[in-house]
PDB file of C-alpha atoms and ligand atoms in Angstrom:
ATOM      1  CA  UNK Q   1      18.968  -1.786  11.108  1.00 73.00           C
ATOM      2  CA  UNK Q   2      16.226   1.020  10.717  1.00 93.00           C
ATOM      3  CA  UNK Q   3      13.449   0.242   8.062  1.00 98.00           C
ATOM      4  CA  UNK Q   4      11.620   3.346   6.499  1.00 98.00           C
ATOM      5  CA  UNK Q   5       8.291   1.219   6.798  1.00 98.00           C
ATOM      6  CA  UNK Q   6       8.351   0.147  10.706  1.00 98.00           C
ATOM      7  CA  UNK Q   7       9.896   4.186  11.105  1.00 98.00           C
ATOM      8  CA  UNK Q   8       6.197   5.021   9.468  1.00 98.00           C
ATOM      9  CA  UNK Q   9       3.900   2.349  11.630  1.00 98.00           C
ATOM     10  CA  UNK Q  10       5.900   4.323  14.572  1.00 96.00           C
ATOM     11  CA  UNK Q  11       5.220   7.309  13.795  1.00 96.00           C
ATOM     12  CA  UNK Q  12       9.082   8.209  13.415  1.00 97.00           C
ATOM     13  CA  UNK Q  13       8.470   8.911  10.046  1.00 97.00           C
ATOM     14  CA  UNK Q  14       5.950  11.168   7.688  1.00 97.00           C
ATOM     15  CA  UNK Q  15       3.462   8.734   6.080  1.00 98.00           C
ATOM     16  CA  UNK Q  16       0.358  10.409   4.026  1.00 98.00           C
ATOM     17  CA  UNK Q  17      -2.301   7.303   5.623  1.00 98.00           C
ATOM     18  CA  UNK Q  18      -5.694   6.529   4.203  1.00 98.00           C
ATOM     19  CA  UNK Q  19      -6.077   3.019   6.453  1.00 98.00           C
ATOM     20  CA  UNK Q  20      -5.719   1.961   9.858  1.00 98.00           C
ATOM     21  CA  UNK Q  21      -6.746  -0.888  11.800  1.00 98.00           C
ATOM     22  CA  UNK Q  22      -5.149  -3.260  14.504  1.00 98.00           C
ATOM     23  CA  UNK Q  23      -2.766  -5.005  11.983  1.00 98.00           C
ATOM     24  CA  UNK Q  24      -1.779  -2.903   8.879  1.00 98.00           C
ATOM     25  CA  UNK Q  25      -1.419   0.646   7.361  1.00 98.00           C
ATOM     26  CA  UNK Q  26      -2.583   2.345   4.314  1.00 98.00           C
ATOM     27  CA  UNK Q  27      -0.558   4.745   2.804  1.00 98.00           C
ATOM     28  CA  UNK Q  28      -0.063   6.692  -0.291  1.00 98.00           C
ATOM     29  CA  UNK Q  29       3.799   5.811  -2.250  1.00 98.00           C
ATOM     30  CA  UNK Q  30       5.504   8.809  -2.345  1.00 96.00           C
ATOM     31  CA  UNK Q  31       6.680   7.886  -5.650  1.00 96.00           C
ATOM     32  CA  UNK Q  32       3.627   6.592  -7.597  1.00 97.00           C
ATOM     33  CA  UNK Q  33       3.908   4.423 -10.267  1.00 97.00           C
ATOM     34  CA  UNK Q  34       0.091   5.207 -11.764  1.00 98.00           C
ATOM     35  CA  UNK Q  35      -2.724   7.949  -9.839  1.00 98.00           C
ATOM     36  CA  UNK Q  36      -3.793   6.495  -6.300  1.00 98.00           C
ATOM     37  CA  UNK Q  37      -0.874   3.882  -5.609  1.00 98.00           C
ATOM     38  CA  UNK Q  38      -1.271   2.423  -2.327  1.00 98.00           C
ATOM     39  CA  UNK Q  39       0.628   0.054  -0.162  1.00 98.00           C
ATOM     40  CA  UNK Q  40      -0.868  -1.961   2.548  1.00 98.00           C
ATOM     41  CA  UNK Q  41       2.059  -2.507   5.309  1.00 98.00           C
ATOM     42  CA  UNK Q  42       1.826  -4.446   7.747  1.00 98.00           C
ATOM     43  CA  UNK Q  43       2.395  -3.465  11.465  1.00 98.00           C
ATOM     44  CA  UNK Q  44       4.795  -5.976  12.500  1.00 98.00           C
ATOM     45  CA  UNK Q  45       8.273  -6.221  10.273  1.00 98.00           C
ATOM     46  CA  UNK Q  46       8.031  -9.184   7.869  1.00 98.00           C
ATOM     47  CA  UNK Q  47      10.902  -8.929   5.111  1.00 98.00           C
ATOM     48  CA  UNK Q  48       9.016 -10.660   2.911  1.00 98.00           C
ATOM     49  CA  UNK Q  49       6.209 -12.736   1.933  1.00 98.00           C
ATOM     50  CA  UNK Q  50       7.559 -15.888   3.030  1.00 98.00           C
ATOM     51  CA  UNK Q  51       8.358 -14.734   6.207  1.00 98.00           C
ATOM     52  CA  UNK Q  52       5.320 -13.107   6.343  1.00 98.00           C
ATOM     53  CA  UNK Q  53       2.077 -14.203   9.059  1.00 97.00           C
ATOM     54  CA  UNK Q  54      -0.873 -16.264   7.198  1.00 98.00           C
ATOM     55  CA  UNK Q  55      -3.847 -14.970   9.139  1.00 98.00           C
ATOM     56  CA  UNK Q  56      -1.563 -11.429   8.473  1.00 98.00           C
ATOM     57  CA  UNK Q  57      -1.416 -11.966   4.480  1.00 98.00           C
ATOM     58  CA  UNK Q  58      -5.144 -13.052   4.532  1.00 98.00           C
ATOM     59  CA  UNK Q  59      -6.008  -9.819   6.637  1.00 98.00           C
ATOM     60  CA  UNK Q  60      -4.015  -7.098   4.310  1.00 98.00           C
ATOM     61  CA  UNK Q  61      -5.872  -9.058   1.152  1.00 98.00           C
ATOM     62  CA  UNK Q  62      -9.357  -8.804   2.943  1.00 98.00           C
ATOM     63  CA  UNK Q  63      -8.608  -5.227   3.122  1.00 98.00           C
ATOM     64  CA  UNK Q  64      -7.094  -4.901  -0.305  1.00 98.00           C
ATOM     65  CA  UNK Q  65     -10.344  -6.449  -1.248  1.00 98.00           C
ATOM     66  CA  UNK Q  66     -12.683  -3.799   0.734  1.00 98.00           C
ATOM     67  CA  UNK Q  67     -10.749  -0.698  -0.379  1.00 98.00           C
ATOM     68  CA  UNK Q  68     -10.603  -1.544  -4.210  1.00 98.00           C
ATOM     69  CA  UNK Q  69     -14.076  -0.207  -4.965  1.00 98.00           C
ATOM     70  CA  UNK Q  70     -13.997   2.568  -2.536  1.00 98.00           C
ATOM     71  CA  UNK Q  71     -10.264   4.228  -3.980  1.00 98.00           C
ATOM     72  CA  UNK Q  72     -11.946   3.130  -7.628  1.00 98.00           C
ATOM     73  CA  UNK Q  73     -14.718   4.900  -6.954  1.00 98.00           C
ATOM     74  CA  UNK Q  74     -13.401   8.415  -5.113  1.00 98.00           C
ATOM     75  CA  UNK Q  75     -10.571   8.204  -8.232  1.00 98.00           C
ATOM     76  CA  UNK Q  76     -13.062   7.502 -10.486  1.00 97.00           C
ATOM     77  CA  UNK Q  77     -11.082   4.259 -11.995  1.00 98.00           C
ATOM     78  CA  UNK Q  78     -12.064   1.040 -14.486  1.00 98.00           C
ATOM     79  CA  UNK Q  79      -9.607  -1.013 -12.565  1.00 98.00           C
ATOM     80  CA  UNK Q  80      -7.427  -2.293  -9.947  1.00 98.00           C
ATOM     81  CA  UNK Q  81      -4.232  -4.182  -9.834  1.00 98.00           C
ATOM     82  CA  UNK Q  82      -2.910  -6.045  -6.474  1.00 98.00           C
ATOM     83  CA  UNK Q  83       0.529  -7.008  -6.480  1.00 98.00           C
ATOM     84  CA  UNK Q  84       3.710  -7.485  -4.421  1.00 98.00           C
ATOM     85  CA  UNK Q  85       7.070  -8.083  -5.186  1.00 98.00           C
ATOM     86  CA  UNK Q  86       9.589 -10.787  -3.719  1.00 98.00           C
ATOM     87  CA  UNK Q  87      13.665 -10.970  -4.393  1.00 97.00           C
ATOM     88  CA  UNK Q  88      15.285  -8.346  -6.345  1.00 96.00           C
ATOM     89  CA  UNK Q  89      12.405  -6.811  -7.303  1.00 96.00           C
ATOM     90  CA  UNK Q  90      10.984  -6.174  -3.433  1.00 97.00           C
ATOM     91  CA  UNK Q  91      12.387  -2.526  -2.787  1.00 95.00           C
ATOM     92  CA  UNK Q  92      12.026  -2.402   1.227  1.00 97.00           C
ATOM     93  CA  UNK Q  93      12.653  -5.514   2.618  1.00 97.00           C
ATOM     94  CA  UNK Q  94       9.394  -5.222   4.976  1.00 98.00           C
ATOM     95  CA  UNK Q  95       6.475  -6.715   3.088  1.00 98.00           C
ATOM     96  CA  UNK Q  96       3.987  -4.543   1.335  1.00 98.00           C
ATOM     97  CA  UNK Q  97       1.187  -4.708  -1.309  1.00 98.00           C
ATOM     98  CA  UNK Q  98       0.712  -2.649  -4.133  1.00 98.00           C
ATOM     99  CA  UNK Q  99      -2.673  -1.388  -4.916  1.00 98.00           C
ATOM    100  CA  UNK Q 100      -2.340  -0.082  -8.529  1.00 98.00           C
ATOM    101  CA  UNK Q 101      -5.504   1.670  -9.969  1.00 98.00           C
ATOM    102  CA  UNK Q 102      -5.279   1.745 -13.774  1.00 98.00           C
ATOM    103  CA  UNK Q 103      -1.623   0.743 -13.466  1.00 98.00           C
ATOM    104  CA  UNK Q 104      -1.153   1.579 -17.536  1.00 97.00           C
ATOM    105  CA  UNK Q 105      -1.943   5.107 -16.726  1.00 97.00           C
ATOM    106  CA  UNK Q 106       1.719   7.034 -15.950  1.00 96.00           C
ATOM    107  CA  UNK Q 107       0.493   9.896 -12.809  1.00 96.00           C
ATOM    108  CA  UNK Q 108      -0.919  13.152 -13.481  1.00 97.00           C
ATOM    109  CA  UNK Q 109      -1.871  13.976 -10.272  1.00 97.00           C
ATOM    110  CA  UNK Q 110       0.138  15.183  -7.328  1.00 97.00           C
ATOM    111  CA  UNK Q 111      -0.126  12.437  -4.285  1.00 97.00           C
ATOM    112  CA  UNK Q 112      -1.358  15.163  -2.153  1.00 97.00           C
ATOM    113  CA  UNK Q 113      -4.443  15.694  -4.475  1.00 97.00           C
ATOM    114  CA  UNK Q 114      -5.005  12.053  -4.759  1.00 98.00           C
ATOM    115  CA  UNK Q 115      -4.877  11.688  -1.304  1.00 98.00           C
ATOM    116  CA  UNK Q 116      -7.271  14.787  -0.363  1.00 98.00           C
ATOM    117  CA  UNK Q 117      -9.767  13.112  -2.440  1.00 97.00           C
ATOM    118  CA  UNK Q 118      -9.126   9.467  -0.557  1.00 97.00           C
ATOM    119  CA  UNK Q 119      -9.550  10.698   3.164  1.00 94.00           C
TER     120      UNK Q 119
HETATM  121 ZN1  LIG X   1      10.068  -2.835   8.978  1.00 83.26          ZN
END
């Protein structure tokens, strides 16, 4: 069963990426719900968050945690809101968190200017 988000860790598939390390990706959704929405993936396929790694979850949030002032700041943002979906509501069934900067805001932007002024 192919999965757009391992297709994108493997290079298969186009991914605009603003964070790599040993464990996760950074890239921009290609249909943003608010400016500068980001999803941290992780490397390995997880379907979800139960199935997903402890020391894995506790890495992506560590990140989520060092990136929020950073994409606040280049976007110039009041706010940030981390979230990830489960059931119904989880679109690809490999786990990712939302990074949402001033999530009331509908986009403006394009994602390629957003993401020139991220990398
Ligand atoms: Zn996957």
């Amino acid at each position: 069963m192919s999965c757009i988000f391992c297709e994108i860790v493997n290079g298969s598939s186009p991914a605009r990426k603003i964070y790599e390390d040993d464990l996760i990706i950074g890239i921009m959704d290609t249909d943003p719900f608010c400016d500068g929405h980001i999803l941290l993936i992780p490397k390995e396929h997880y379907e979800d968050v139960m199935e997903l790694d402890e020391q894995v979850l506790a890495h992506i949030n560590k990140i989520a945690k060092k990136l929020t002032p950073i994409i606040m700041q280049k976007l110039n943002k009041e706010s940030m809101t981390v979230s990830y979906n489960f059931g119904v509501k989880q679109k690809v069934k490999h786990f990712h968190m939302h990074l949402l900067p001033n999530i009331d805001d509908d986009p403006k932007e394009t994602v390629e200017n957003i993401y020139n002024k991220l990398i």
